[in-house]
Amino acid sequence: MTSMVSYRYTGLGEPQWSSARVSVRASGGEIVESAASDVHSSMWDKAEPWRTFRWHRGQKHYSGCYWSTTESGFVVYESRLELAHLVRADFDPSVRRIVAQPFLVQIALDSKCRRHVPDYLLFTGDGLVIVDVKPRELLEKPKIAYTLAWMRDVGARMGCSFEVQSEPPAMERLNLRFVAGFRRSESVSAQVLEELRGCNLDGLTIGQAVSCVQHPPPRVRAALLHMVWRHELLIDLGRPMTSQTLITRVAP
């Protein structure tokens, strides 16, 4: 989690936490609302992104849809940085569900009505995690630090943890993006996968593993990287990936 600049609430007295309300856009366009302290899990069952895509000439961010193996469907993103963290969440075996732009929060704070839509809501084995994605260079801007601070506190009242995610390590991002290209099982040979799973790959390099089965190397590499995506094999994603990259076999 990226650390945030601490922010002291100003204005008239303590924040009016009882005013915090959460709005979810359900399938069909229906809006479901609740006090932040009364949010229940059924609100997320059919949640759809709060915002719709907007494209315009000269825009700085690129929106799109990413096919998630976690969701078995598309998840939206509004910037390349959001996409990088969406791929990381999809790769994380502890994440069971991903909801983009999951809700709108409104709260009376410092004599004004504040509004915010987080980037993602992750369902993990340890509970719900609200995620806001912000470039590191923007984290100390007072307006952004202020919003993240009160969003963290509202999230706690919702029973959620809160993370601010910025730029991931460059090599990890590049490697994970490459591995994600082999995430879909229908694009990988089932026969090659079966044969590789019968081999002792632990401690081999990628180049050595490719030679373990009698199939065209591109098909074997695709299957190996699919196994990396599924956490059947481990490689160091923080280092350049080459034929000399070492493989660790994960115990079933």
Backbone as JSON, one array per atom type, in Angstrom:
{
  "sequence": "MTSMVSYRYTGLGEPQWSSARVSVRASGGEIVESAASDVHSSMWDKAEPWRTFRWHRGQKHYSGCYWSTTESGFVVYESRLELAHLVRADFDPSVRRIVAQPFLVQIALDSKCRRHVPDYLLFTGDGLVIVDVKPRELLEKPKIAYTLAWMRDVGARMGCSFEVQSEPPAMERLNLRFVAGFRRSESVSAQVLEELRGCNLDGLTIGQAVSCVQHPPPRVRAALLHMVWRHELLIDLGRPMTSQTLITRVAP",
  "N": [[0.83, -1.18, 0.0], [0.52, 2.22, -0.8], [1.82, 4.87, 1.07], [-0.02, 7.56, 2.56], [-0.26, 11.13, 2.62], [-0.81, 12.56, 5.73], [-3.87, 14.09, 6.72], [-5.46, 16.81, 8.13], [-8.7, 17.33, 9.22], [-10.55, 20.23, 8.55], [-12.59, 23.13, 9.14], [-15.94, 23.09, 10.42], [-15.95, 21.65, 13.31], [-16.09, 18.07, 14.06], [-15.95, 15.58, 11.41], [-19.03, 14.76, 9.77], [-19.81, 11.84, 10.08], [-22.07, 10.27, 10.16], [-23.53, 11.17, 8.06], [-22.55, 10.0, 5.82], [-23.12, 8.36, 2.81], [-23.68, 5.59, 0.65], [-23.89, 4.82, -2.74], [-24.95, 2.51, -5.14], [-24.8, 1.4, -8.47], [-26.96, -0.72, -9.9], [-27.53, -3.61, -12.06], [-29.4, -2.83, -14.96], [-29.69, -0.23, -14.33], [-30.77, 0.61, -11.94], [-30.53, 2.43, -8.88], [-29.1, 1.76, -5.83], [-29.14, 2.65, -2.48], [-27.49, 3.35, 0.65], [-26.77, 3.97, 4.11], [-23.35, 4.49, 5.0], [-22.46, 3.0, 7.17], [-24.25, 0.95, 7.2], [-23.96, -0.71, 5.04], [-24.4, -3.66, 3.13], [-23.51, -6.99, 2.04], [-25.05, -7.88, -0.12], [-25.48, -5.7, -1.71], [-23.47, -5.57, -3.56], [-23.89, -7.55, -5.36], [-24.93, -7.29, -8.01], [-23.56, -5.13, -8.94], [-22.62, -2.47, -11.08], [-20.26, -0.56, -13.07], [-19.95, 2.76, -11.87], [-19.55, 5.06, -13.41], [-19.75, 6.01, -16.9], [-17.91, 5.39, -19.94], [-15.89, 7.97, -21.32], [-14.71, 9.51, -24.16], [-12.47, 11.78, -25.67], [-10.96, 14.19, -27.83], [-7.51, 14.62, -27.36], [-7.44, 13.69, -24.76], [-5.86, 12.68, -21.69], [-5.83, 10.24, -20.46], [-6.37, 6.73, -21.02], [-9.1, 4.83, -21.53], [-10.63, 1.58, -21.14], [-11.44, -1.95, -21.59], [-10.73, -4.87, -19.82], [-10.19, -8.32, -20.08], [-10.91, -10.37, -17.5], [-9.66, -13.11, -15.68], [-10.41, -13.71, -13.15], [-12.99, -12.68, -12.95], [-14.13, -13.88, -15.12], [-14.9, -12.4, -17.29], [-15.32, -9.05, -18.66], [-13.65, -6.22, -17.24], [-13.68, -2.81, -16.44], [-11.38, -0.07, -16.98], [-9.83, 3.13, -16.4], [-7.43, 4.31, -16.97], [-3.98, 3.8, -17.94], [-2.47, 3.23, -15.73], [-4.39, 2.33, -13.92], [-5.07, 0.02, -15.31], [-2.69, -1.47, -15.04], [-2.76, -2.1, -12.31], [-5.13, -3.46, -12.21], [-4.51, -5.78, -13.66], [-2.64, -6.85, -11.88], [-4.3, -7.38, -9.68], [-5.95, -9.29, -10.83], [-4.15, -11.32, -11.17], [-3.53, -12.02, -8.59], [-3.93, -14.58, -6.33], [-5.44, -14.45, -4.03], [-7.5, -12.74, -4.49], [-10.87, -12.77, -5.11], [-12.97, -11.6, -6.4], [-13.58, -8.79, -8.52], [-14.63, -5.51, -8.63], [-15.19, -2.78, -10.62], [-15.11, 0.79, -10.27], [-16.97, 0.86, -8.03], [-18.9, 2.13, -6.38], [-20.57, 5.19, -5.38], [-19.63, 7.57, -3.03], [-20.98, 9.84, -0.75], [-20.65, 12.58, 1.44], [-21.11, 14.83, 4.15], [-18.81, 17.19, 4.83], [-16.53, 19.33, 6.33], [-18.29, 21.47, 5.95], [-19.24, 21.12, 3.39], [-20.69, 19.15, 0.71], [-19.15, 16.24, -0.07], [-17.96, 14.15, -2.69], [-17.11, 10.97, -4.04], [-15.8, 8.43, -6.16], [-14.44, 5.36, -5.81], [-11.76, 3.45, -7.36], [-11.59, 0.6, -7.52], [-13.13, -2.3, -6.04], [-12.12, -4.92, -4.17], [-12.66, -8.33, -3.53], [-11.4, -10.31, -1.16], [-9.66, -13.04, 0.51], [-9.24, -12.05, 3.02], [-11.15, -10.16, 3.41], [-13.02, -7.21, 2.32], [-11.54, -4.89, 0.09], [-11.04, -1.58, -0.6], [-9.87, 0.2, -3.36], [-7.94, 2.86, -4.49], [-6.42, 4.29, -7.25], [-3.64, 6.18, -7.86], [-1.27, 8.34, -9.42], [2.04, 8.51, -8.17], [3.2, 11.03, -8.02], [1.1, 12.72, -7.53], [0.14, 12.34, -4.99], [0.71, 14.0, -2.83], [-0.65, 16.3, -3.28], [-2.83, 18.65, -1.92], [-5.71, 18.52, -2.27], [-6.15, 15.95, -3.28], [-4.91, 14.35, -1.3], [-6.57, 14.97, 0.82], [-9.08, 13.94, -0.03], [-8.45, 11.19, -0.2], [-7.88, 10.68, 2.46], [-10.35, 11.08, 3.85], [-11.84, 9.18, 2.51], [-10.61, 6.81, 3.25], [-11.37, 6.73, 5.95], [-14.18, 6.59, 5.76], [-14.35, 4.14, 4.45], [-13.47, 2.43, 6.49], [-15.64, 2.56, 8.18], [-17.41, 1.22, 6.65], [-16.57, -1.3, 6.93], [-14.41, -2.06, 5.43], [-11.03, -2.45, 4.26], [-8.54, -0.12, 3.05], [-6.71, 0.87, 0.25], [-4.15, 2.72, -1.35], [-2.86, 2.82, -4.49], [0.0, 3.16, -6.44], [2.48, 3.72, -9.03], [3.62, 0.56, -10.03], [6.62, -1.51, -9.65], [8.72, -1.19, -12.49], [9.8, -3.38, -14.03], [8.43, -5.58, -13.01], [5.84, -4.85, -13.75], [5.99, -4.92, -16.59], [6.68, -7.63, -17.06], [4.48, -8.95, -15.9], [2.41, -8.02, -17.42], [3.1, -9.22, -19.84], [2.96, -11.97, -19.17], [0.25, -12.09, -18.62], [-0.83, -12.15, -21.11], [-1.13, -14.78, -21.72], [-3.12, -15.81, -20.2], [-5.63, -16.92, -20.71], [-7.2, -19.98, -20.94], [-8.19, -21.17, -23.26], [-6.51, -20.35, -25.26], [-4.29, -21.84, -25.14], [-2.53, -24.89, -25.63], [-4.11, -27.79, -24.62], [-3.06, -30.33, -24.57], [-0.27, -29.92, -24.49], [-0.1, -28.66, -22.01], [-0.91, -30.75, -20.31], [1.18, -32.57, -20.66], [3.38, -31.08, -19.75], [2.7, -30.77, -17.09], [3.18, -33.26, -16.19], [5.88, -33.4, -16.04], [9.0, -32.98, -14.29], [9.64, -29.94, -13.45], [10.82, -28.33, -11.65], [13.34, -26.13, -10.67], [14.43, -25.96, -13.19], [15.44, -24.0, -16.07], [13.56, -21.68, -18.11], [14.21, -22.17, -20.78], [15.24, -24.8, -20.65], [12.95, -26.13, -19.78], [11.27, -25.86, -21.96], [12.35, -27.71, -23.67], [11.54, -30.1, -22.65], [9.32, -31.37, -23.65], [7.96, -32.66, -26.71], [7.1, -30.55, -28.7], [6.28, -27.67, -30.75], [8.38, -24.95, -29.87], [7.15, -22.29, -29.41], [4.52, -22.99, -28.66], [4.96, -24.45, -26.38], [6.2, -22.57, -24.69], [4.07, -20.8, -24.39], [2.3, -22.4, -22.93], [3.8, -22.82, -20.6], [3.9, -20.2, -19.56], [1.23, -19.79, -19.13], [0.88, -21.55, -17.03], [2.42, -20.22, -15.16], [0.81, -17.98, -14.81], [-1.36, -19.19, -13.57], [-0.26, -19.85, -11.18], [0.93, -22.29, -10.9], [3.52, -22.59, -11.52], [6.39, -20.76, -10.46], [8.13, -17.75, -11.13], [10.69, -15.24, -11.04], [9.34, -12.25, -11.18], [10.38, -9.79, -10.96], [12.73, -9.52, -12.32], [14.46, -9.36, -15.52], [12.87, -11.35, -18.0], [14.02, -14.26, -19.44], [15.32, -16.97, -21.47], [16.88, -18.12, -19.59], [15.68, -17.8, -17.19], [14.81, -18.97, -14.01], [12.69, -21.63, -12.89], [10.3, -22.4, -10.43], [8.57, -25.06, -9.1], [5.28, -25.22, -7.93], [3.95, -26.76, -5.11], [1.22, -29.01, -5.36]],
  "CA": [[0.0, 0.0, 0.0], [1.26, 3.46, -0.84], [1.48, 5.71, 2.21], [-0.69, 8.8, 2.22], [0.01, 12.29, 3.45], [-1.88, 12.72, 6.72], [-4.62, 15.31, 6.47], [-6.29, 17.19, 9.27], [-9.96, 17.91, 8.79], [-10.75, 21.6, 9.0], [-14.01, 23.49, 9.06], [-16.75, 23.18, 11.62], [-16.05, 20.47, 14.16], [-15.77, 16.74, 13.56], [-16.68, 15.15, 10.21], [-20.36, 14.22, 10.03], [-19.74, 10.5, 9.52], [-23.41, 9.71, 10.02], [-24.1, 11.62, 6.78], [-21.93, 9.27, 4.7], [-24.04, 7.46, 2.12], [-23.09, 4.83, -0.45], [-24.84, 4.54, -3.82], [-24.47, 1.48, -6.07], [-25.6, 1.27, -9.69], [-27.21, -2.14, -10.16], [-27.86, -3.92, -13.45], [-30.67, -2.22, -15.33], [-29.65, 1.19, -14.02], [-31.35, 0.92, -10.62], [-29.59, 2.93, -7.88], [-29.35, 1.26, -4.48], [-28.45, 3.52, -1.54], [-27.43, 2.9, 2.04], [-25.79, 4.64, 4.97], [-22.08, 3.77, 4.91], [-22.35, 2.05, 8.28], [-25.24, -0.12, 7.03], [-23.74, -1.41, 3.77], [-24.43, -5.12, 3.26], [-22.85, -7.64, 0.91], [-25.95, -8.06, -1.27], [-25.43, -4.51, -2.56], [-22.45, -5.72, -4.59], [-24.18, -8.73, -6.18], [-25.12, -6.93, -9.41], [-23.01, -3.79, -9.1], [-22.02, -2.11, -12.36], [-19.46, 0.66, -12.94], [-20.75, 3.96, -11.62], [-19.4, 6.0, -14.53], [-19.65, 5.49, -18.26], [-16.71, 5.84, -20.62], [-15.91, 9.22, -22.09], [-13.53, 9.72, -24.99], [-12.45, 13.09, -26.32], [-9.67, 14.51, -28.43], [-6.51, 15.18, -26.47], [-7.52, 13.2, -23.38], [-4.59, 12.19, -21.19], [-5.97, 8.87, -19.99], [-6.95, 5.81, -21.98], [-10.04, 3.9, -20.91], [-10.81, 0.35, -21.89], [-11.96, -3.13, -20.91], [-9.75, -5.96, -19.67], [-10.85, -9.59, -19.79], [-10.38, -10.86, -16.24], [-9.89, -14.51, -15.37], [-11.11, -13.74, -11.86], [-14.4, -12.39, -13.2], [-14.58, -14.57, -16.34], [-15.58, -11.36, -18.07], [-14.59, -7.79, -18.8], [-13.62, -5.22, -16.16], [-13.27, -1.55, -17.05], [-10.34, 0.76, -16.38], [-9.86, 4.49, -16.94], [-6.08, 4.79, -17.26], [-3.0, 2.72, -18.04], [-2.06, 2.88, -14.37], [-5.46, 1.47, -13.4], [-4.95, -1.28, -15.97], [-1.57, -2.2, -14.43], [-3.19, -2.65, -11.03], [-6.18, -4.43, -12.5], [-3.82, -7.03, -14.01], [-2.07, -7.38, -10.63], [-5.39, -7.95, -8.88], [-6.4, -10.49, -11.52], [-3.11, -12.33, -10.96], [-3.44, -12.31, -7.16], [-4.84, -15.7, -6.04], [-6.31, -14.15, -2.89], [-8.62, -11.91, -4.95], [-11.94, -13.64, -5.6], [-13.87, -10.83, -7.23], [-13.13, -7.42, -8.79], [-15.69, -4.61, -9.09], [-14.63, -1.48, -11.01], [-15.95, 1.95, -9.95], [-18.03, 0.09, -7.38], [-19.96, 2.9, -5.72], [-20.4, 6.62, -5.12], [-19.75, 7.97, -1.63], [-21.28, 11.25, -0.49], [-20.55, 12.85, 2.87], [-21.01, 16.23, 4.55], [-17.49, 17.3, 5.44], [-16.03, 20.71, 6.26], [-19.41, 22.32, 5.51], [-19.56, 20.87, 1.99], [-20.99, 17.77, 0.33], [-18.03, 15.65, -0.8], [-18.33, 12.98, -3.49], [-15.95, 10.23, -4.56], [-15.99, 7.08, -6.69], [-13.18, 4.61, -5.8], [-11.46, 2.77, -8.63], [-11.91, -0.83, -7.47], [-13.45, -3.0, -4.8], [-11.61, -6.29, -4.28], [-13.12, -9.32, -2.56], [-10.25, -11.17, -0.87], [-9.84, -13.95, 1.63], [-9.17, -11.3, 4.27], [-12.21, -9.17, 3.46], [-13.16, -6.27, 1.21], [-10.49, -3.87, -0.03], [-11.3, -0.46, -1.51], [-8.61, 0.6, -3.99], [-7.83, 4.06, -5.31], [-5.17, 4.3, -8.02], [-3.19, 7.55, -8.1], [0.16, 8.48, -9.67], [2.78, 8.88, -6.97], [3.48, 12.47, -8.0], [-0.1, 13.47, -7.14], [-0.33, 11.96, -3.67], [0.87, 15.07, -1.85], [-1.51, 17.44, -3.58], [-3.78, 18.75, -0.79], [-7.07, 18.08, -2.58], [-6.14, 14.49, -3.41], [-4.63, 13.78, 0.01], [-7.78, 15.18, 1.61], [-10.09, 12.96, -0.47], [-8.03, 9.84, 0.18], [-7.96, 10.56, 3.91], [-11.72, 10.83, 4.32], [-12.31, 7.92, 1.92], [-10.09, 5.76, 4.13], [-12.18, 6.67, 7.17], [-15.5, 6.08, 5.39], [-14.17, 2.72, 4.19], [-13.41, 1.72, 7.77], [-17.02, 2.47, 8.69], [-18.09, 0.23, 5.8], [-15.98, -2.61, 7.2], [-13.45, -2.34, 4.35], [-9.71, -1.84, 4.29], [-8.39, 0.87, 1.98], [-5.35, 0.94, -0.29], [-3.82, 3.65, -2.43], [-1.85, 2.14, -5.3], [0.67, 4.02, -7.42], [3.21, 2.98, -10.05], [4.32, -0.65, -9.59], [7.96, -1.61, -10.22], [8.61, -1.24, -13.95], [10.05, -4.72, -14.58], [7.3, -6.42, -12.62], [4.68, -4.48, -14.58], [6.2, -5.41, -17.95], [6.61, -9.09, -17.06], [3.13, -9.41, -15.6], [1.6, -7.73, -18.62], [3.43, -10.24, -20.83], [2.39, -13.24, -18.71], [-1.21, -11.99, -18.73], [-1.22, -12.47, -22.48], [-1.34, -16.23, -21.81], [-3.99, -16.17, -19.08], [-6.86, -17.6, -21.12], [-6.89, -21.4, -21.2], [-8.55, -21.56, -24.62], [-5.45, -19.98, -26.18], [-3.14, -22.69, -24.82], [-2.74, -26.3, -25.96], [-4.41, -28.64, -23.47], [-2.14, -31.48, -24.6], [1.03, -29.47, -24.0], [-0.25, -28.44, -20.57], [-0.95, -32.04, -19.64], [2.52, -33.17, -20.68], [4.26, -30.3, -18.87], [2.33, -31.06, -15.7], [3.75, -34.56, -15.85], [7.34, -33.28, -16.0], [9.61, -32.34, -13.11], [10.16, -28.68, -13.96], [11.38, -27.55, -10.55], [14.76, -25.83, -10.78], [14.85, -25.8, -14.59], [15.24, -22.7, -16.7], [12.49, -21.72, -19.1], [14.75, -22.82, -21.97], [15.29, -26.25, -20.41], [11.57, -26.64, -19.69], [10.73, -25.93, -23.32], [12.88, -28.92, -24.31], [11.06, -31.3, -21.96], [8.24, -32.01, -24.41], [8.2, -32.62, -28.16], [6.13, -29.68, -29.36], [6.92, -26.43, -31.17], [8.72, -24.1, -28.72], [6.18, -21.24, -29.05], [3.36, -23.57, -27.97], [5.4, -24.85, -25.04], [6.38, -21.35, -23.89], [2.73, -20.3, -24.06], [1.76, -23.24, -21.86], [4.56, -22.53, -19.38], [3.49, -18.91, -19.02], [-0.11, -20.0, -18.6], [1.07, -22.17, -15.72], [2.87, -19.14, -14.27], [-0.38, -17.18, -14.48], [-2.2, -19.98, -12.66], [0.53, -20.09, -9.98], [1.46, -23.65, -10.85], [4.96, -22.35, -11.58], [6.81, -19.44, -10.01], [9.35, -17.15, -11.65], [10.95, -13.92, -10.45], [8.8, -11.24, -12.08], [11.11, -8.54, -10.78], [13.95, -9.55, -13.13], [14.16, -9.59, -16.94], [12.51, -12.73, -18.3], [14.77, -14.8, -20.56], [15.35, -18.44, -21.48], [17.64, -18.54, -18.42], [14.88, -17.57, -15.99], [14.58, -20.2, -13.25], [11.32, -22.0, -12.58], [10.03, -23.15, -9.2], [7.28, -25.75, -9.19], [4.47, -25.05, -6.72], [3.36, -28.03, -4.67], [-0.24, -29.01, -5.52]],
  "C": [[0.87, 1.23, 0.0], [0.85, 4.33, 0.33], [0.87, 7.01, 1.74], [-0.19, 9.91, 3.13], [-1.13, 12.41, 4.45], [-2.56, 14.06, 6.5], [-5.52, 15.58, 7.65], [-7.57, 17.83, 8.75], [-10.1, 19.3, 9.39], [-12.24, 21.91, 8.97], [-14.67, 23.42, 10.41], [-16.82, 21.84, 12.34], [-15.65, 19.18, 13.47], [-16.53, 16.43, 12.27], [-18.02, 14.52, 10.58], [-20.44, 12.82, 9.41], [-21.12, 9.89, 9.33], [-24.07, 10.12, 8.71], [-23.58, 10.83, 5.6], [-22.91, 8.26, 4.11], [-23.32, 6.83, 0.92], [-24.18, 4.53, -1.47], [-24.21, 3.56, -4.79], [-25.4, 1.45, -7.27], [-25.74, -0.22, -10.01], [-27.52, -2.35, -11.64], [-29.25, -3.39, -13.77], [-30.74, -0.76, -14.98], [-30.23, 1.56, -12.67], [-30.25, 1.38, -9.66], [-30.02, 2.43, -6.51], [-28.51, 2.1, -3.52], [-28.51, 2.97, -0.13], [-26.52, 3.85, 2.81], [-24.51, 3.81, 4.95], [-21.95, 2.71, 5.99], [-23.3, 0.87, 8.15], [-25.07, -0.9, 5.73], [-23.73, -2.92, 4.01], [-23.96, -5.75, 1.96], [-23.75, -7.77, -0.31], [-25.95, -6.86, -2.2], [-24.47, -4.7, -3.73], [-22.8, -6.81, -5.6], [-24.27, -8.4, -7.67], [-24.59, -5.53, -9.69], [-22.38, -3.61, -10.47], [-21.21, -0.83, -12.17], [-20.34, 1.9, -12.8], [-20.71, 4.92, -12.81], [-19.43, 5.26, -15.85], [-18.4, 6.06, -18.9], [-16.94, 7.17, -21.33], [-14.61, 9.32, -22.86], [-13.59, 11.11, -25.6], [-11.03, 13.35, -26.84], [-8.74, 15.14, -27.4], [-6.57, 14.67, -25.03], [-6.21, 12.54, -22.97], [-4.65, 10.73, -20.75], [-6.67, 8.01, -21.03], [-7.81, 4.79, -21.25], [-10.14, 2.63, -21.75], [-11.41, -0.74, -21.04], [-10.89, -4.22, -20.92], [-10.51, -7.24, -19.34], [-10.18, -10.25, -18.59], [-10.68, -12.34, -16.05], [-10.62, -14.65, -14.04], [-12.6, -13.59, -12.06], [-15.0, -13.24, -14.33], [-15.39, -13.6, -17.2], [-14.77, -10.09, -18.06], [-14.74, -6.91, -17.57], [-13.06, -3.94, -16.76], [-12.11, -0.91, -16.29], [-10.35, 2.11, -17.07], [-8.48, 5.07, -17.21], [-5.16, 3.58, -17.37], [-2.54, 2.28, -16.65], [-3.12, 2.01, -13.7], [-5.37, 0.08, -14.02], [-3.83, -2.11, -15.34], [-1.99, -2.83, -13.11], [-4.34, -3.63, -11.17], [-5.57, -5.79, -12.85], [-3.23, -7.67, -12.75], [-3.14, -8.03, -9.77], [-5.89, -9.25, -9.5], [-5.43, -11.64, -11.31], [-3.06, -12.81, -9.51], [-4.42, -13.43, -6.79], [-5.76, -15.44, -4.85], [-7.52, -13.31, -3.28], [-9.66, -12.81, -5.62], [-12.93, -12.92, -6.51], [-13.33, -9.42, -7.36], [-14.32, -6.62, -9.3], [-15.06, -3.26, -9.38], [-15.63, -0.38, -10.71], [-17.18, 1.49, -9.17], [-19.17, 0.9, -6.79], [-19.58, 4.38, -5.67], [-20.58, 6.85, -3.63], [-20.03, 9.46, -1.57], [-21.27, 11.47, 1.02], [-20.49, 14.36, 3.08], [-19.73, 16.39, 5.36], [-16.96, 18.71, 5.24], [-17.04, 21.63, 5.59], [-19.73, 22.19, 4.03], [-19.95, 19.41, 1.78], [-19.86, 17.24, -0.54], [-18.51, 14.39, -1.51], [-17.06, 12.3, -3.99], [-16.37, 8.85, -5.04], [-14.64, 6.36, -6.67], [-12.98, 3.87, -7.13], [-11.87, 1.3, -8.61], [-12.34, -1.25, -6.07], [-13.03, -4.44, -5.01], [-12.19, -7.15, -3.16], [-11.97, -10.3, -2.34], [-10.57, -12.1, 0.29], [-9.82, -13.26, 2.97], [-10.25, -10.23, 4.38], [-12.21, -8.26, 2.25], [-12.06, -5.22, 1.26], [-10.93, -2.83, -1.05], [-9.96, 0.02, -2.05], [-8.81, 1.9, -4.76], [-6.46, 4.06, -5.96], [-4.81, 5.75, -8.33], [-1.7, 7.56, -8.42], [0.87, 9.01, -8.42], [3.0, 10.39, -6.88], [2.29, 13.31, -7.54], [-0.49, 13.27, -5.68], [-0.22, 13.08, -2.64], [0.09, 16.32, -2.19], [-2.61, 17.5, -2.53], [-5.17, 18.21, -1.1], [-7.15, 16.56, -2.66], [-5.89, 13.82, -2.06], [-5.85, 13.88, 0.93], [-8.84, 14.14, 1.27], [-9.72, 11.55, -0.03], [-8.15, 9.63, 1.69], [-9.39, 10.3, 4.37], [-12.3, 9.55, 3.72], [-11.83, 6.73, 2.75], [-10.98, 5.6, 5.37], [-13.6, 6.18, 6.89], [-15.41, 4.57, 5.13], [-14.13, 1.9, 5.46], [-14.8, 1.55, 8.36], [-17.86, 1.51, 7.86], [-17.59, -1.18, 6.07], [-14.97, -3.03, 6.15], [-12.08, -1.79, 4.7], [-9.56, -0.96, 3.06], [-6.93, 0.92, 1.56], [-5.27, 2.02, -1.36], [-2.67, 3.03, -3.2], [-1.32, 3.1, -6.36], [1.45, 3.15, -8.4], [3.89, 1.74, -9.47], [5.74, -0.66, -10.16], [7.89, -1.89, -11.73], [8.8, -2.65, -14.51], [8.92, -5.67, -14.23], [6.09, -6.13, -13.51], [4.81, -5.05, -15.98], [6.06, -6.93, -18.01], [5.19, -9.59, -16.83], [2.2, -9.14, -16.77], [1.85, -8.79, -19.69], [2.81, -11.58, -20.44], [0.87, -13.24, -18.86], [-1.7, -12.3, -20.13], [-1.51, -13.95, -22.68], [-2.3, -16.72, -20.73], [-5.19, -17.01, -19.48], [-6.55, -19.02, -21.57], [-7.2, -21.81, -22.63], [-7.48, -21.19, -25.65], [-4.2, -20.83, -26.0], [-3.49, -24.14, -25.12], [-2.96, -27.13, -24.7], [-3.45, -29.83, -23.41], [-0.77, -31.09, -24.06], [0.98, -29.25, -22.49], [-0.2, -29.76, -19.81], [0.44, -32.66, -19.57], [3.47, -32.41, -19.76], [3.96, -30.58, -17.4], [2.85, -32.41, -15.24], [5.26, -34.54, -15.76], [7.79, -32.66, -14.68], [10.3, -31.07, -13.59], [10.87, -27.87, -12.88], [12.89, -27.37, -10.71], [15.28, -25.7, -12.2], [14.74, -24.34, -15.0], [14.07, -22.82, -17.68], [12.97, -22.43, -20.36], [14.81, -24.32, -21.82], [13.89, -26.85, -20.37], [10.94, -26.77, -21.06], [11.16, -27.22, -24.01], [12.36, -30.21, -23.68], [9.98, -32.05, -22.72], [8.48, -31.78, -25.9], [7.08, -31.86, -28.87], [6.85, -28.42, -29.81], [7.18, -25.51, -29.98], [7.71, -22.99, -28.41], [4.97, -21.79, -28.29], [3.74, -23.98, -26.55], [5.58, -23.62, -24.15], [5.03, -20.77, -23.47], [2.13, -21.09, -22.9], [2.49, -22.99, -20.54], [4.1, -21.22, -18.74], [2.05, -18.96, -18.52], [-0.04, -20.64, -17.21], [1.6, -21.16, -14.7], [1.67, -18.3, -13.84], [-1.26, -17.9, -13.46], [-1.49, -20.33, -11.35], [0.87, -21.56, -9.79], [2.98, -23.62, -10.88], [5.23, -20.94, -11.08], [8.07, -19.02, -10.75], [9.51, -15.79, -10.98], [10.5, -12.85, -11.44], [9.51, -9.9, -11.94], [12.39, -8.46, -11.57], [13.58, -9.77, -14.59], [13.91, -11.07, -17.21], [13.24, -13.18, -19.56], [14.66, -16.32, -20.53], [16.1, -18.99, -20.28], [16.89, -18.3, -17.11], [14.56, -18.89, -15.3], [13.11, -20.38, -12.9], [11.28, -22.73, -11.23], [8.65, -23.78, -9.34], [6.54, -25.6, -7.87], [3.84, -26.38, -6.37], [1.84, -27.96, -4.83], [-0.96, -28.99, -4.18]]
}
